[in-house]
Amino acid sequence: MVEITIPSANVTFTCAEDDTILRAALRAGIGVPYECNVGSCGNCRFEVLEGKVEHERENPPGWSERDLQRNRWLGCQARPLSDLKIKVPMRADFKSKYPPVRSKGIFLGFEDITHDIREFRFKVSIPSPFVPGQYGLIEVPGGNGIRAYSMANVTDSGEEWHFNIRRVPGGKTTSYLFDGIKPGDEVSLDGPYGLAYLREDAPRDILCLAGGSGLAPMVSITRAAAVSDKLQDRKIHFIYGGRSARDICGEKQISDLPGFGSRILYTPAVSETSDGWTGRTGFVHEVALDMFGEGLRDMEIYFAGPPPMADAIMKMAVANKVPIQQLHFDKFY
Ligand SMILES: Cc1cc2nc3c(=O)[nH]c(=O)nc-3n(C[C@H](O)[C@H](O)[C@H](O)COP(=O)(O)OP(=O)(O)OC[C@H]3O[C@@H](n4cnc5c(N)ncnc54)[C@H](O)[C@@H]3O)c2cc1C
Ligand code: FES
């Protein structure tokens, strides 16, 4: 264990040699900025004032030569090589309701959702609750580092975490999960993480926008919102976008919720014309704008999926004057 001090806030916490600065801070109940946890977004940057660190992932995309020159590192990737003094903005709203825990996931089984998305269910060796919309980190044997996956289920006990994962051709982790894992096999789990979770206190209708692999967190949020006492007079709109009809999913996951068809409304959309498709066409941000127009300003909007999709939704929402604090998202780098 090493000691890490944030002198500007007079705060000290400990970090295991094989942990990262960001994750150790969150485990200690300290709120520091982050988003992806895999070295891609750059939001967890901090400055080393004293001491040495190294990155877990070689040349993470969210880090530059300029950062190195200024002794700035990525909190989600930086492992301590000595005691440290660091400079990082502390933010109470980044604090985890449930501090992240490192555990094992014992594989229970799977169910196919589409031709390339599958639900994987794990029993968690140290039960860890999460807020709907959060994600966990999985490391598989022989994989190439950790990967982030959002949980699709809702749980008070945290005994099981369910993931909806899209196969990436040639992908290190997804290839193992789709082709190698057997019931009883173990993976490393760490979490929960993430800020794009359900805000039960927000007094607005909810819009969930999912594209491709972004299904899981929107399903979890919809499942929780459907039964939340605080949200019973709120509508929940769920828009799922895929390329063609065979990619469309999500309805089965939410169709058994109380209020489905009246308070909870599901809209699928395809971006490429498909034979026989009679539903909406276009990208999810276009469909959302077409359906709600200026009404978007009065909604709490959650979204998850590939970075270009998330960027397009963000651009559309900002152009239509949706207050930034009503937007909650994870980009699936
Ligand atoms: C917050 C978040 C939530 C996500 N949730 C989901 C989800 O619910 N369902 C889903 O299908 N996908 C999700 N993803 C995407 C997922 O994490 C993987 O990127 C994807 O499954 C491809 O992994 P792979 O190992 O099969 O492919 P690879 O091609 O082997 O890996 C590709 C990805 O891994 C990253 N990467 C490469 N090397 C490293 C390393 N050493 N350490 C860390 N990252 C590395 C790259 O940035 C790249 O995006 C999420 C991503 C993020 C950031
Ligand atoms: S780069 Fe560290 S949280 Fe995204």
Tab-separated table of C-alpha atoms and ligand atoms in Angstrom:
chain	number	residue	atom	x	y	z
A	1	MET	CA	0.000	0.000	0.000
A	2	VAL	CA	1.193	3.523	-0.724
A	3	GLU	CA	-0.110	6.831	0.632
A	4	ILE	CA	-1.564	9.420	-1.694
A	5	THR	CA	-2.082	12.988	-0.517
A	6	ILE	CA	-4.091	15.761	-2.130
A	7	PRO	CA	-2.458	18.755	-0.331
A	8	SER	CA	-4.953	21.366	-1.606
A	9	ALA	CA	-7.772	19.501	0.189
A	10	ASN	CA	-5.707	18.119	3.049
A	11	VAL	CA	-6.864	14.585	2.137
A	12	THR	CA	-4.852	11.338	2.263
A	13	PHE	CA	-5.887	7.870	1.101
A	14	THR	CA	-4.155	4.551	0.503
A	15	CYS	CA	-3.741	2.731	-2.803
A	16	ALA	CA	-2.615	-0.853	-3.422
A	17	GLU	CA	0.386	-1.207	-5.766
A	18	ASP	CA	-1.804	-3.022	-8.327
A	19	ASP	CA	-4.675	-0.518	-8.120
A	20	THR	CA	-5.077	2.787	-9.956
A	21	ILE	CA	-5.236	6.224	-8.350
A	22	LEU	CA	-8.791	6.914	-9.552
A	23	ARG	CA	-10.224	3.608	-8.395
A	24	ALA	CA	-8.446	3.796	-5.018
A	25	ALA	CA	-9.816	7.316	-4.464
A	26	LEU	CA	-13.369	6.163	-5.238
A	27	ARG	CA	-12.938	3.094	-2.983
A	28	ALA	CA	-11.911	5.504	-0.192
A	29	GLY	CA	-15.113	7.536	-0.724
A	30	ILE	CA	-13.339	10.454	-2.419
A	31	GLY	CA	-15.025	12.060	-5.437
A	32	VAL	CA	-12.680	12.842	-8.341
A	33	PRO	CA	-13.630	13.397	-12.007
A	34	TYR	CA	-13.760	10.472	-14.467
A	35	GLU	CA	-15.934	8.882	-17.082
A	36	CYS	CA	-14.767	5.841	-19.089
A	37	ASN	CA	-12.237	4.179	-16.730
A	38	VAL	CA	-10.324	2.716	-19.699
A	39	GLY	CA	-7.953	5.567	-20.640
A	40	SER	CA	-9.987	6.968	-23.530
A	41	CYS	CA	-11.860	10.116	-22.417
A	42	GLY	CA	-9.068	11.964	-20.551
A	43	ASN	CA	-11.471	13.262	-17.865
A	44	CYS	CA	-9.519	11.723	-14.975
A	45	ARG	CA	-6.284	13.674	-15.635
A	46	PHE	CA	-4.315	14.694	-12.520
A	47	GLU	CA	-0.868	16.188	-11.855
A	48	VAL	CA	1.892	14.459	-9.909
A	49	LEU	CA	3.494	16.960	-7.488
A	50	GLU	CA	5.786	14.453	-5.777
A	51	GLY	CA	6.483	10.761	-6.417
A	52	LYS	CA	6.261	8.382	-9.392
A	53	VAL	CA	3.501	6.563	-11.299
A	54	GLU	CA	3.190	4.338	-14.369
A	55	HIS	CA	0.245	3.683	-16.674
A	56	GLU	CA	-1.507	0.308	-16.689
A	57	ARG	CA	-2.355	0.654	-20.387
A	58	GLU	CA	0.424	1.604	-22.776
A	59	ASN	CA	-0.221	4.933	-24.576
A	60	PRO	CA	-3.883	5.341	-23.601
A	61	PRO	CA	-5.775	7.419	-26.205
A	62	GLY	CA	-6.848	10.043	-23.627
A	63	TRP	CA	-3.211	10.983	-22.820
A	64	SER	CA	-0.718	13.051	-24.825
A	65	GLU	CA	2.979	13.905	-25.009
A	66	ARG	CA	2.073	17.339	-23.602
A	67	ASP	CA	0.520	15.667	-20.532
A	68	LEU	CA	3.765	13.732	-19.958
A	69	GLN	CA	5.810	16.930	-20.180
A	70	ARG	CA	3.574	18.521	-17.533
A	71	ASN	CA	3.678	15.376	-15.351
A	72	ARG	CA	-0.046	14.854	-15.870
A	73	TRP	CA	-1.387	11.308	-15.846
A	74	LEU	CA	-4.686	9.505	-16.183
A	75	GLY	CA	-6.129	8.532	-12.819
A	76	CYS	CA	-7.883	5.446	-14.228
A	77	GLN	CA	-4.604	4.133	-15.656
A	78	ALA	CA	-1.972	5.418	-13.197
A	79	ARG	CA	-0.486	2.948	-10.713
A	80	PRO	CA	1.625	4.349	-7.876
A	81	LEU	CA	5.346	3.480	-7.786
A	82	SER	CA	5.877	5.416	-4.507
A	83	ASP	CA	3.971	7.539	-2.013
A	84	LEU	CA	2.487	10.468	-3.911
A	85	LYS	CA	1.383	14.063	-3.630
A	86	ILE	CA	-1.071	14.942	-6.387
A	87	LYS	CA	-3.156	17.826	-7.673
A	88	VAL	CA	-6.677	16.886	-8.739
A	89	PRO	CA	-10.034	18.690	-8.555
A	90	MET	CA	-12.243	17.055	-5.913
A	91	ARG	CA	-15.931	16.849	-6.762
A	92	ALA	CA	-18.530	15.537	-4.312
A	93	ASP	CA	-20.900	14.620	-7.178
A	94	PHE	CA	-18.342	12.100	-8.493
A	95	LYS	CA	-18.357	10.175	-5.217
A	96	SER	CA	-19.749	6.651	-5.574
A	97	LYS	CA	-22.935	5.871	-3.638
A	98	TYR	CA	-21.552	2.322	-3.404
A	99	PRO	CA	-17.736	2.461	-3.256
A	100	PRO	CA	-16.279	0.112	-5.904
A	101	VAL	CA	-15.099	-3.331	-4.814
A	102	ARG	CA	-12.760	-5.816	-6.526
A	103	SER	CA	-14.283	-9.291	-6.670
A	104	LYS	CA	-14.700	-12.376	-8.845
A	105	GLY	CA	-17.586	-12.997	-11.207
A	106	ILE	CA	-18.658	-16.617	-11.442
A	107	PHE	CA	-20.303	-17.208	-14.825
A	108	LEU	CA	-23.853	-18.520	-14.448
A	109	GLY	CA	-25.068	-18.589	-18.050
A	110	PHE	CA	-26.195	-16.546	-21.048
A	111	GLU	CA	-29.164	-15.754	-23.265
A	112	ASP	CA	-29.014	-14.466	-26.843
A	113	ILE	CA	-30.680	-11.065	-27.375
A	114	THR	CA	-29.877	-10.501	-31.067
A	115	HIS	CA	-27.537	-12.083	-33.624
A	116	ASP	CA	-24.597	-10.308	-31.926
A	117	ILE	CA	-25.773	-9.188	-28.448
A	118	ARG	CA	-25.903	-11.658	-25.588
A	119	GLU	CA	-26.803	-11.352	-21.909
A	120	PHE	CA	-24.066	-12.755	-19.625
A	121	ARG	CA	-24.991	-13.424	-15.995
A	122	PHE	CA	-22.421	-13.524	-13.199
A	123	LYS	CA	-22.650	-14.284	-9.489
A	124	VAL	CA	-20.485	-11.743	-7.654
A	125	SER	CA	-18.106	-13.201	-5.019
A	126	ILE	CA	-18.385	-10.046	-2.846
A	127	PRO	CA	-21.982	-8.881	-3.402
A	128	SER	CA	-21.863	-5.275	-4.642
A	129	PRO	CA	-24.999	-3.174	-5.176
A	130	PHE	CA	-25.036	-0.513	-7.889
A	131	VAL	CA	-27.249	2.338	-9.035
A	132	PRO	CA	-29.120	1.552	-12.309
A	133	GLY	CA	-27.056	2.863	-15.227
A	134	GLN	CA	-23.648	2.128	-13.688
A	135	TYR	CA	-20.964	-0.145	-15.130
A	136	GLY	CA	-18.415	-2.686	-13.942
A	137	LEU	CA	-14.914	-3.562	-15.118
A	138	ILE	CA	-14.279	-7.089	-16.368
A	139	GLU	CA	-10.905	-8.722	-16.916
A	140	VAL	CA	-10.993	-12.136	-18.572
A	141	PRO	CA	-8.188	-14.709	-18.521
A	142	GLY	CA	-5.824	-14.078	-21.429
A	143	GLY	CA	-7.611	-10.783	-22.227
A	144	ASN	CA	-5.823	-7.583	-23.033
A	145	GLY	CA	-6.582	-5.516	-19.924
A	146	ILE	CA	-9.889	-4.552	-18.392
A	147	ARG	CA	-13.040	-3.600	-20.295
A	148	ALA	CA	-16.103	-1.693	-19.076
A	149	TYR	CA	-19.611	-3.181	-19.307
A	150	SER	CA	-22.855	-1.704	-17.976
A	151	MET	CA	-25.194	-3.755	-15.840
A	152	ALA	CA	-28.675	-4.457	-17.264
A	153	ASN	CA	-30.334	-5.779	-14.108
A	154	VAL	CA	-31.635	-4.037	-11.000
A	155	THR	CA	-30.510	-5.399	-7.648
A	156	ASP	CA	-30.577	-4.397	-3.988
A	157	SER	CA	-28.248	-7.157	-2.836
A	158	GLY	CA	-25.683	-6.896	-5.650
A	159	GLU	CA	-25.354	-10.677	-5.691
A	160	GLU	CA	-25.695	-10.935	-9.457
A	161	TRP	CA	-24.550	-8.630	-12.235
A	162	HIS	CA	-26.025	-9.115	-15.739
A	163	PHE	CA	-24.363	-7.630	-18.803
A	164	ASN	CA	-25.669	-7.198	-22.373
A	165	ILE	CA	-22.570	-7.464	-24.494
A	166	ARG	CA	-22.131	-7.036	-28.220
A	167	ARG	CA	-19.644	-9.270	-29.991
A	168	VAL	CA	-16.763	-7.297	-31.492
A	169	PRO	CA	-15.193	-9.380	-34.294
A	170	GLY	CA	-11.640	-10.201	-33.185
A	171	GLY	CA	-12.177	-8.383	-29.854
A	172	LYS	CA	-10.036	-9.768	-27.032
A	173	THR	CA	-12.655	-9.778	-24.274
A	174	THR	CA	-15.836	-10.361	-26.264
A	175	SER	CA	-14.259	-13.289	-28.164
A	176	TYR	CA	-13.512	-14.999	-24.842
A	177	LEU	CA	-16.994	-14.271	-23.473
A	178	PHE	CA	-18.820	-15.473	-26.606
A	179	ASP	CA	-16.603	-18.432	-27.503
A	180	GLY	CA	-14.578	-19.462	-24.455
A	181	ILE	CA	-16.395	-19.009	-21.155
A	182	LYS	CA	-18.256	-21.911	-19.521
A	183	PRO	CA	-20.618	-21.946	-16.498
A	184	GLY	CA	-18.508	-21.898	-13.313
A	185	ASP	CA	-15.586	-20.059	-14.949
A	186	GLU	CA	-14.332	-16.925	-13.170
A	187	VAL	CA	-13.524	-13.424	-14.387
A	188	SER	CA	-12.202	-10.454	-12.378
A	189	LEU	CA	-14.844	-7.855	-11.585
A	190	ASP	CA	-14.462	-4.329	-10.232
A	191	GLY	CA	-17.175	-1.788	-9.595
A	192	PRO	CA	-19.627	-0.195	-9.626
A	193	TYR	CA	-18.495	2.885	-11.552
A	194	GLY	CA	-20.164	5.577	-13.625
A	195	LEU	CA	-22.165	8.767	-13.314
A	196	ALA	CA	-24.884	8.133	-15.933
A	197	TYR	CA	-27.221	6.612	-13.359
A	198	LEU	CA	-30.946	7.110	-12.756
A	199	ARG	CA	-31.805	10.398	-11.004
A	200	GLU	CA	-34.959	9.502	-9.068
A	201	ASP	CA	-35.265	13.057	-7.736
A	202	ALA	CA	-35.443	14.678	-11.179
A	203	PRO	CA	-39.056	15.858	-11.666
A	204	ARG	CA	-39.197	15.215	-15.423
A	205	ASP	CA	-40.273	12.581	-17.948
A	206	ILE	CA	-37.462	10.222	-18.889
A	207	LEU	CA	-35.956	9.616	-22.319
A	208	CYS	CA	-33.637	6.625	-22.741
A	209	LEU	CA	-31.685	6.498	-25.989
A	210	ALA	CA	-29.693	3.378	-26.799
A	211	GLY	CA	-27.769	2.399	-29.883
A	212	GLY	CA	-26.039	-0.927	-30.578
A	213	SER	CA	-24.182	-2.103	-27.485
A	214	GLY	CA	-25.779	0.682	-25.375
A	215	LEU	CA	-28.757	-1.481	-24.453
A	216	ALA	CA	-27.841	-2.577	-20.899
A	217	PRO	CA	-27.789	0.705	-18.928
A	218	MET	CA	-31.004	1.941	-20.586
A	219	VAL	CA	-32.750	-1.329	-19.684
A	220	SER	CA	-31.536	-1.072	-16.087
A	221	ILE	CA	-32.673	2.567	-15.805
A	222	THR	CA	-36.088	1.766	-17.322
A	223	ARG	CA	-36.563	-1.223	-15.026
A	224	ALA	CA	-35.771	0.865	-11.939
A	225	ALA	CA	-37.789	3.916	-13.040
A	226	ALA	CA	-40.826	1.717	-13.746
A	227	VAL	CA	-41.145	0.770	-10.072
A	228	SER	CA	-39.715	3.887	-8.406
A	229	ASP	CA	-42.306	5.507	-6.091
A	230	LYS	CA	-40.880	8.915	-6.944
A	231	LEU	CA	-41.397	8.462	-10.691
A	232	GLN	CA	-44.895	6.970	-10.895
A	233	ASP	CA	-46.370	10.066	-12.598
A	234	ARG	CA	-43.507	10.277	-15.106
A	235	LYS	CA	-43.499	8.840	-18.631
A	236	ILE	CA	-40.533	6.765	-19.768
A	237	HIS	CA	-39.692	6.800	-23.485
A	238	PHE	CA	-37.207	4.182	-24.692
A	239	ILE	CA	-35.773	4.571	-28.193
A	240	TYR	CA	-33.466	1.841	-29.489
A	241	GLY	CA	-31.557	2.327	-32.724
A	242	GLY	CA	-29.857	-0.302	-34.852
A	243	ARG	CA	-28.607	-0.519	-38.407
A	244	SER	CA	-31.274	-2.932	-39.649
A	245	ALA	CA	-34.256	-4.939	-38.402
A	246	ARG	CA	-32.130	-7.831	-37.136
A	247	ASP	CA	-30.267	-5.472	-34.756
A	248	ILE	CA	-33.419	-4.249	-33.021
A	249	CYS	CA	-33.880	-5.283	-29.387
A	250	GLY	CA	-34.865	-3.983	-25.957
A	251	GLU	CA	-38.653	-4.408	-26.100
A	252	LYS	CA	-38.564	-7.918	-24.654
A	253	GLN	CA	-36.439	-6.711	-21.720
A	254	ILE	CA	-38.943	-4.020	-20.682
A	255	SER	CA	-42.309	-5.327	-21.956
A	256	ASP	CA	-43.155	-7.084	-18.679
A	257	LEU	CA	-42.748	-3.878	-16.624
A	258	PRO	CA	-45.833	-2.342	-14.990
A	259	GLY	CA	-47.071	0.493	-17.232
A	260	PHE	CA	-45.529	-0.843	-20.441
A	261	GLY	CA	-47.567	0.472	-23.384
A	262	SER	CA	-49.067	3.347	-21.374
A	263	ARG	CA	-46.469	5.027	-19.151
A	264	ILE	CA	-43.506	3.209	-20.680
A	265	LEU	CA	-43.274	3.580	-24.443
A	266	TYR	CA	-40.802	1.766	-26.692
A	267	THR	CA	-39.780	2.986	-30.166
A	268	PRO	CA	-37.342	1.079	-32.378
A	269	ALA	CA	-35.592	2.758	-35.317
A	270	VAL	CA	-33.266	1.547	-38.045
A	271	SER	CA	-30.674	3.727	-39.757
A	272	GLU	CA	-30.440	1.684	-42.960
A	273	THR	CA	-33.551	0.816	-44.971
A	274	SER	CA	-34.514	-2.784	-44.316
A	275	ASP	CA	-36.868	-4.928	-46.370
A	276	GLY	CA	-40.238	-5.104	-44.683
A	277	TRP	CA	-39.380	-2.521	-41.980
A	278	THR	CA	-42.470	-0.438	-41.192
A	279	GLY	CA	-41.177	1.445	-38.151
A	280	ARG	CA	-39.172	4.638	-37.879
A	281	THR	CA	-35.969	5.170	-39.829
A	282	GLY	CA	-33.047	7.436	-38.954
A	283	PHE	CA	-30.451	7.774	-36.217
A	284	VAL	CA	-31.681	7.851	-32.614
A	285	HIS	CA	-30.921	11.569	-32.199
A	286	GLU	CA	-32.982	12.341	-35.324
A	287	VAL	CA	-35.861	10.174	-34.145
A	288	ALA	CA	-35.811	11.766	-30.668
A	289	LEU	CA	-35.857	15.276	-32.145
A	290	ASP	CA	-38.658	14.345	-34.535
A	291	MET	CA	-40.746	12.830	-31.717
A	292	PHE	CA	-40.249	15.465	-29.025
A	293	GLY	CA	-38.872	18.695	-30.576
A	294	GLU	CA	-38.739	21.457	-27.955
A	295	GLY	CA	-40.252	18.991	-25.447
A	296	LEU	CA	-36.731	17.564	-25.047
A	297	ARG	CA	-35.959	20.540	-22.788
A	298	ASP	CA	-38.366	19.161	-20.202
A	299	MET	CA	-36.922	15.644	-20.170
A	300	GLU	CA	-34.209	13.867	-18.197
A	301	ILE	CA	-32.196	12.271	-21.002
A	302	TYR	CA	-30.038	9.161	-20.581
A	303	PHE	CA	-27.997	7.696	-23.418
A	304	ALA	CA	-25.357	5.076	-24.089
A	305	GLY	CA	-23.648	3.599	-27.113
A	306	PRO	CA	-20.802	4.143	-29.569
A	307	PRO	CA	-19.000	7.531	-29.270
A	308	PRO	CA	-20.317	8.909	-32.637
A	309	MET	CA	-23.891	8.210	-31.506
A	310	ALA	CA	-23.343	9.819	-28.104
A	311	ASP	CA	-21.655	12.850	-29.735
A	312	ALA	CA	-24.576	13.269	-32.177
A	313	ILE	CA	-27.139	13.140	-29.337
A	314	MET	CA	-25.125	15.636	-27.300
A	315	LYS	CA	-24.839	18.033	-30.254
A	316	MET	CA	-28.565	17.763	-31.008
A	317	ALA	CA	-29.512	18.281	-27.342
A	318	VAL	CA	-27.262	21.313	-26.888
A	319	ALA	CA	-28.499	22.832	-30.188
A	320	ASN	CA	-32.049	22.415	-28.865
A	321	LYS	CA	-31.225	24.052	-25.543
A	322	VAL	CA	-31.577	21.007	-23.305
A	323	PRO	CA	-29.895	21.993	-20.011
A	324	ILE	CA	-26.613	20.112	-19.700
A	325	GLN	CA	-27.465	18.876	-16.194
A	326	GLN	CA	-30.392	16.900	-17.714
A	327	LEU	CA	-28.026	14.851	-19.920
A	328	HIS	CA	-26.501	11.647	-18.529
A	329	PHE	CA	-24.423	9.414	-20.778
A	330	ASP	CA	-21.663	6.884	-21.208
A	331	LYS	CA	-19.685	6.652	-24.418
A	332	PHE	CA	-18.790	3.022	-25.066
A	333	TYR	CA	-15.162	3.484	-26.194
B	1	LIG	C1	-18.305	2.999	-19.692
B	1	LIG	C2	-18.380	1.908	-20.756
B	1	LIG	C3	-19.435	1.007	-20.725
B	1	LIG	C4	-19.528	0.007	-21.717
B	1	LIG	N1	-20.599	-0.839	-21.668
B	1	LIG	C5	-20.733	-1.792	-22.642
B	1	LIG	C6	-21.869	-2.671	-22.644
B	1	LIG	O1	-22.749	-2.607	-21.772
B	1	LIG	N2	-21.949	-3.600	-23.641
B	1	LIG	C7	-20.987	-3.704	-24.630
B	1	LIG	O2	-21.121	-4.571	-25.507
B	1	LIG	N3	-19.901	-2.885	-24.632
B	1	LIG	C8	-19.748	-1.948	-23.668
B	1	LIG	N4	-18.630	-1.127	-23.675
B	1	LIG	C9	-17.554	-1.382	-24.668
B	1	LIG	C10	-16.595	-2.487	-24.131
B	1	LIG	O3	-15.946	-2.011	-22.962
B	1	LIG	C11	-15.483	-2.936	-25.095
B	1	LIG	O4	-14.833	-1.804	-25.649
B	1	LIG	C12	-15.968	-3.814	-26.232
B	1	LIG	O5	-16.704	-4.920	-25.749
B	1	LIG	C13	-14.785	-4.356	-27.049
B	1	LIG	O6	-13.945	-5.133	-26.224
B	1	LIG	P1	-13.021	-6.309	-26.802
B	1	LIG	O7	-11.974	-6.575	-25.798
B	1	LIG	O8	-13.849	-7.457	-27.254
B	1	LIG	O9	-12.438	-5.662	-28.111
B	1	LIG	P2	-10.909	-5.101	-28.371
B	1	LIG	O10	-10.930	-4.727	-29.815
B	1	LIG	O11	-9.929	-6.152	-27.937
B	1	LIG	O12	-10.867	-3.899	-27.425
B	1	LIG	C14	-11.386	-2.685	-27.887
B	1	LIG	C15	-11.573	-1.683	-26.797
B	1	LIG	O13	-10.791	-1.908	-25.637
B	1	LIG	C16	-10.074	-0.731	-25.272
B	1	LIG	N5	-8.732	-1.189	-24.830
B	1	LIG	C17	-7.741	-1.683	-25.583
B	1	LIG	N6	-6.679	-2.011	-24.786
B	1	LIG	C18	-7.032	-1.721	-23.521
B	1	LIG	C19	-6.381	-1.834	-22.242
B	1	LIG	N7	-5.145	-2.324	-22.119
B	1	LIG	N8	-7.064	-1.447	-21.133
B	1	LIG	C20	-8.315	-0.954	-21.237
B	1	LIG	N9	-8.975	-0.826	-22.422
B	1	LIG	C21	-8.348	-1.197	-23.546
B	1	LIG	C22	-10.030	0.144	-26.508
B	1	LIG	O14	-10.227	1.493	-26.149
B	1	LIG	C23	-11.188	-0.330	-27.343
B	1	LIG	O15	-12.309	0.489	-27.239
B	1	LIG	C24	-18.519	-0.118	-22.723
B	1	LIG	C25	-17.440	0.793	-22.723
B	1	LIG	C26	-17.366	1.795	-21.770
B	1	LIG	C27	-16.204	2.746	-21.786
B	2	FES	S1	-9.464	8.328	-19.400
B	2	FES	FE1	-9.677	7.905	-17.303
B	2	FES	S2	-11.783	8.019	-16.958
B	2	FES	FE2	-11.615	8.192	-19.120
